[in-house]
Coordinates of C-alpha atoms in Angstrom, one line a residue:
M5 CA -70.2 -128.3 -186.0
V6 CA -69.7 -125.0 -184.4
S7 CA -66.2 -124.2 -183.2
I8 CA -65.8 -122.1 -180.0
S9 CA -62.2 -120.8 -179.1
V10 CA -61.0 -121.2 -175.5
N11 CA -58.3 -119.0 -174.1
N12 CA -55.7 -120.0 -171.5
N13 CA -57.9 -118.9 -168.7
G14 CA -60.6 -121.4 -169.5
E15 CA -63.2 -118.9 -170.9
D16 CA -64.7 -118.9 -174.3
A17 CA -66.1 -116.1 -176.5
E18 CA -69.7 -116.8 -175.4
H19 CA -68.9 -117.2 -171.7
P20 CA -66.2 -114.7 -170.8
R21 CA -65.1 -114.0 -167.2
E22 CA -67.0 -111.0 -165.6
R23 CA -67.1 -109.0 -162.4
Q24 CA -70.0 -107.1 -161.1
R25 CA -69.5 -103.4 -160.1
G26 CA -72.8 -102.8 -158.5
P27 CA -75.3 -103.1 -161.2
V28 CA -72.7 -102.8 -163.9
T29 CA -71.1 -105.9 -165.6
L30 CA -67.5 -105.8 -166.6
R31 CA -66.0 -108.3 -169.2
R32 CA -63.0 -108.7 -171.5
S33 CA -61.0 -105.5 -171.6
R34 CA -63.2 -103.8 -169.0
L35 CA -62.6 -106.5 -166.5
V36 CA -59.4 -105.2 -165.0
E37 CA -59.5 -101.7 -163.5
P38 CA -56.4 -100.1 -162.0
T39 CA -58.2 -99.0 -158.7
T40 CA -61.3 -99.8 -156.7
T41 CA -64.1 -97.7 -156.1
D42 CA -63.4 -97.3 -152.4
Q43 CA -59.8 -96.3 -153.4
R44 CA -60.9 -93.6 -155.7
L45 CA -63.2 -92.3 -153.0
L46 CA -60.8 -92.1 -150.2
D47 CA -57.7 -91.2 -152.1
A48 CA -57.8 -87.3 -151.8
R49 CA -54.4 -87.2 -153.9
G50 CA -56.3 -88.3 -157.1
P51 CA -57.5 -86.1 -160.0
T52 CA -60.8 -84.1 -159.5
D53 CA -62.3 -84.7 -162.9
W54 CA -64.7 -87.3 -161.3
V55 CA -66.9 -84.7 -160.0
H56 CA -67.7 -83.8 -163.7
T57 CA -68.7 -87.3 -164.7
D58 CA -72.1 -88.4 -165.6
P59 CA -72.7 -90.8 -162.6
W60 CA -71.8 -87.8 -160.3
R61 CA -74.2 -85.5 -162.3
V62 CA -77.0 -87.9 -161.6
L63 CA -76.5 -87.4 -157.7
R64 CA -76.5 -83.7 -158.4
I65 CA -79.7 -84.1 -160.3
Q66 CA -81.2 -86.3 -157.5
A67 CA -80.1 -83.6 -155.0
E68 CA -81.8 -80.9 -156.8
F69 CA -85.1 -82.8 -156.9
V70 CA -84.9 -83.6 -153.2
E71 CA -84.3 -79.9 -152.4
G72 CA -87.0 -78.6 -154.8
F73 CA -89.6 -81.0 -153.4
G74 CA -88.5 -80.2 -149.9
A75 CA -88.8 -76.6 -150.2
L76 CA -92.1 -76.4 -151.9
A77 CA -93.8 -79.4 -150.5
E78 CA -96.1 -77.3 -148.3
V79 CA -96.7 -74.4 -150.8
P80 CA -100.5 -73.8 -151.0
R81 CA -102.2 -73.6 -154.3
A82 CA -100.2 -71.6 -156.8
V83 CA -99.9 -70.3 -160.3
T84 CA -96.6 -70.2 -162.3
V85 CA -96.2 -66.9 -164.3
F86 CA -93.7 -66.9 -167.1
G87 CA -92.4 -63.7 -168.9
S88 CA -89.3 -61.9 -170.2
A89 CA -86.3 -61.0 -168.0
R90 CA -85.6 -58.1 -170.3
T91 CA -88.9 -56.2 -169.4
K92 CA -87.8 -52.8 -168.0
R93 CA -89.2 -51.4 -164.9
D94 CA -90.7 -48.4 -166.8
H95 CA -92.5 -50.5 -169.2
P96 CA -96.3 -51.0 -169.0
E97 CA -95.8 -54.8 -168.9
Y98 CA -93.9 -54.5 -165.7
E99 CA -97.0 -52.8 -164.1
L100 CA -99.2 -55.4 -165.5
G101 CA -96.9 -58.1 -163.8
R102 CA -97.3 -56.3 -160.6
K103 CA -101.1 -56.2 -160.9
I104 CA -101.3 -60.0 -161.8
G105 CA -99.1 -60.9 -158.8
G106 CA -101.2 -58.9 -156.6
A107 CA -104.5 -60.2 -158.0
L108 CA -103.2 -63.8 -157.6
A109 CA -102.2 -63.0 -153.9
D110 CA -105.6 -61.6 -153.3
A111 CA -107.2 -64.6 -154.6
G112 CA -105.3 -66.8 -152.4
F113 CA -102.7 -68.2 -154.9
A114 CA -99.0 -68.1 -154.4
A115 CA -97.1 -66.7 -157.4
I116 CA -94.2 -68.8 -158.8
T117 CA -91.7 -67.3 -161.3
G118 CA -88.3 -67.9 -162.5
G119 CA -87.0 -65.6 -159.8
G120 CA -85.2 -63.2 -162.1
P121 CA -85.5 -59.6 -163.2
G122 CA -88.0 -58.1 -165.6
A123 CA -91.4 -59.5 -165.8
M124 CA -90.6 -62.3 -163.3
E125 CA -89.6 -59.5 -160.7
A126 CA -92.8 -57.6 -161.4
V127 CA -95.0 -60.5 -160.6
N128 CA -93.0 -61.5 -157.5
R129 CA -93.1 -57.9 -156.4
G130 CA -96.9 -57.6 -156.8
A131 CA -97.4 -60.8 -154.8
S132 CA -95.1 -59.9 -152.1
E133 CA -96.4 -56.4 -151.7
A134 CA -100.0 -57.8 -151.6
G135 CA -99.0 -60.1 -148.6
G136 CA -99.0 -63.2 -150.8
L137 CA -96.5 -65.9 -151.1
S138 CA -93.7 -64.9 -153.7
I139 CA -91.7 -67.8 -155.0
G140 CA -88.7 -67.6 -157.4
L141 CA -87.1 -70.7 -159.0
G142 CA -83.7 -69.6 -160.2
I143 CA -81.4 -71.0 -162.8
E144 CA -77.7 -71.0 -163.1
L145 CA -76.7 -69.1 -166.3
P146 CA -73.4 -68.1 -167.9
F147 CA -74.4 -64.3 -167.2
E148 CA -75.2 -63.9 -163.5
Q149 CA -78.8 -63.2 -162.7
G150 CA -79.6 -64.0 -159.1
L151 CA -82.9 -63.8 -157.4
N152 CA -84.9 -60.7 -157.5
P153 CA -85.3 -58.9 -154.0
W154 CA -89.2 -59.5 -154.1
V155 CA -88.8 -63.4 -153.9
D156 CA -89.9 -64.6 -150.4
L157 CA -89.1 -68.3 -151.0
G158 CA -86.3 -69.0 -153.5
V159 CA -84.6 -72.2 -154.9
N160 CA -81.8 -72.1 -157.4
F161 CA -81.2 -74.8 -159.9
R162 CA -78.4 -76.1 -162.0
Y163 CA -80.6 -78.0 -164.6
F164 CA -83.5 -76.6 -166.5
F165 CA -85.5 -79.9 -166.5
T166 CA -85.3 -80.0 -162.7
R167 CA -86.6 -76.5 -162.5
K168 CA -89.4 -77.2 -165.1
T169 CA -90.6 -80.0 -162.9
M170 CA -91.2 -77.7 -160.1
F171 CA -92.9 -75.2 -162.2
V172 CA -95.4 -77.7 -163.1
K173 CA -95.7 -79.8 -160.0
Y174 CA -96.8 -77.0 -157.7
A175 CA -98.9 -74.9 -160.0
Q176 CA -102.6 -75.2 -160.7
A177 CA -102.3 -73.0 -163.8
F178 CA -99.9 -71.1 -166.0
I179 CA -100.0 -67.4 -167.0
C180 CA -97.5 -66.3 -169.9
L181 CA -96.7 -62.7 -170.2
P182 CA -94.8 -61.5 -173.2
G183 CA -91.4 -63.2 -173.4
G184 CA -88.7 -64.6 -175.6
F185 CA -87.3 -68.0 -176.2
G186 CA -87.4 -69.1 -172.6
T187 CA -91.2 -68.1 -172.3
L188 CA -92.0 -69.8 -175.6
D189 CA -90.2 -73.1 -174.3
E190 CA -92.1 -73.1 -171.1
L191 CA -95.3 -72.3 -172.8
F192 CA -95.1 -75.1 -175.4
E193 CA -93.8 -77.5 -172.8
A194 CA -96.8 -76.9 -170.6
L195 CA -99.2 -77.2 -173.4
T196 CA -97.7 -80.6 -174.3
L197 CA -97.9 -81.8 -170.6
V198 CA -101.5 -80.9 -170.5
Q199 CA -102.4 -82.1 -173.9
T200 CA -100.8 -85.5 -173.4
K201 CA -102.3 -85.7 -169.8
K202 CA -99.0 -85.9 -168.1
V203 CA -100.5 -83.4 -165.7
T204 CA -103.9 -82.7 -164.7
K205 CA -105.7 -80.5 -167.3
F206 CA -105.4 -76.8 -166.3
P207 CA -105.4 -73.6 -168.2
V208 CA -102.7 -71.8 -169.9
V209 CA -103.3 -68.1 -170.1
L210 CA -101.7 -65.8 -172.8
F211 CA -101.7 -62.5 -171.4
G212 CA -101.5 -59.6 -173.9
R213 CA -103.6 -59.9 -177.0
S214 CA -101.3 -57.6 -179.1
Y215 CA -98.2 -59.7 -178.3
W216 CA -99.7 -63.2 -178.5
E217 CA -102.5 -63.0 -181.0
G218 CA -100.3 -63.6 -184.1
L219 CA -98.9 -66.9 -182.6
Y220 CA -102.5 -67.8 -181.4
R221 CA -103.8 -67.3 -185.0
W222 CA -101.0 -69.2 -186.6
I223 CA -101.6 -72.2 -184.4
E224 CA -105.3 -71.9 -185.1
E225 CA -105.1 -71.5 -188.7
T226 CA -102.0 -73.4 -189.8
V227 CA -101.4 -76.0 -187.0
Q228 CA -104.9 -76.9 -186.4
G229 CA -105.8 -76.1 -190.1
E230 CA -103.4 -79.0 -191.2
G231 CA -104.6 -81.3 -188.5
K232 CA -101.6 -81.3 -186.3
V233 CA -103.6 -80.3 -183.2
G234 CA -107.4 -80.6 -182.6
A235 CA -110.2 -78.2 -181.6
D236 CA -109.8 -79.5 -178.1
D237 CA -106.2 -78.6 -177.9
M238 CA -107.0 -75.1 -179.0
R239 CA -109.2 -74.8 -175.9
L240 CA -106.1 -75.2 -173.6
L241 CA -105.2 -71.7 -174.4
H242 CA -107.0 -68.5 -173.1
L243 CA -106.1 -65.2 -174.6
T244 CA -106.9 -62.1 -172.5
D245 CA -105.8 -58.6 -171.8
D246 CA -107.7 -58.4 -168.4
V247 CA -106.2 -59.2 -165.0
D248 CA -109.5 -60.1 -163.5
D249 CA -110.3 -62.2 -166.4
A250 CA -107.0 -64.2 -166.1
V251 CA -107.5 -64.8 -162.4
E252 CA -111.1 -65.8 -162.9
V253 CA -109.9 -68.5 -165.4
V254 CA -107.5 -69.8 -162.7
R255 CA -110.2 -69.8 -160.1
D256 CA -112.8 -71.6 -162.4
A257 CA -110.0 -74.2 -163.1
Y258 CA -109.2 -74.7 -159.5
R259 CA -112.9 -75.1 -158.4
A260 CA -113.4 -77.7 -161.1
W261 CA -110.1 -79.5 -159.8
E262 CA -111.5 -79.3 -156.3
D263 CA -114.8 -80.7 -157.4
A264 CA -113.1 -83.7 -159.2
H265 CA -111.1 -84.6 -156.0

């Protein structure tokens, strides 16, 4: 015979008293709270730590998605271009970024970047100067960066994952200029999303053979060589030094997408 202890309140271990707080169930020591939700909301004299709690962050995240979707919903076909914030204006890669931005604008594509300086600024500048739509998706960082002056439509984000969603959702292709950890992060996340079919298959262009070829060969010889990726996965990447070639890859992919839809 199983013995179940019963306390003075008539509850037992398997059937404790409980209270609902929205979708949350409170039992035992969590049953009694010193204040109500309304009281905490309306009492302006209380502490402000609540704005830093996880439930409040969820609302901020939701607001970021709403703002991003609202700002970008009517953006025409677009290409996201990644690249280093450290590229100097007198560096040849800066001029290449301007040419890529201008070529995308001429081909009827909006240019989306992280909105910062360096390669991002170059692409935004080229697109804006060519009369195209220049978009910058900024991010809050410990060191103040801000949107570069050639962004025509800008959105600033607190959270990287919200911003990354916008990079993917509104692009028909990715072009990666030489960059650091941030560019590598964006490159491999994009490849993973395409490989796993989380997004419609579209090209990822590595622009700059001398910079990217070592990485490309390592993936081909080591990663693919050991069976960690397949031959089809390698075809997701296109390595080039030519602006017209990069834009033609984007055009071909967009035409294929249009034919499929």
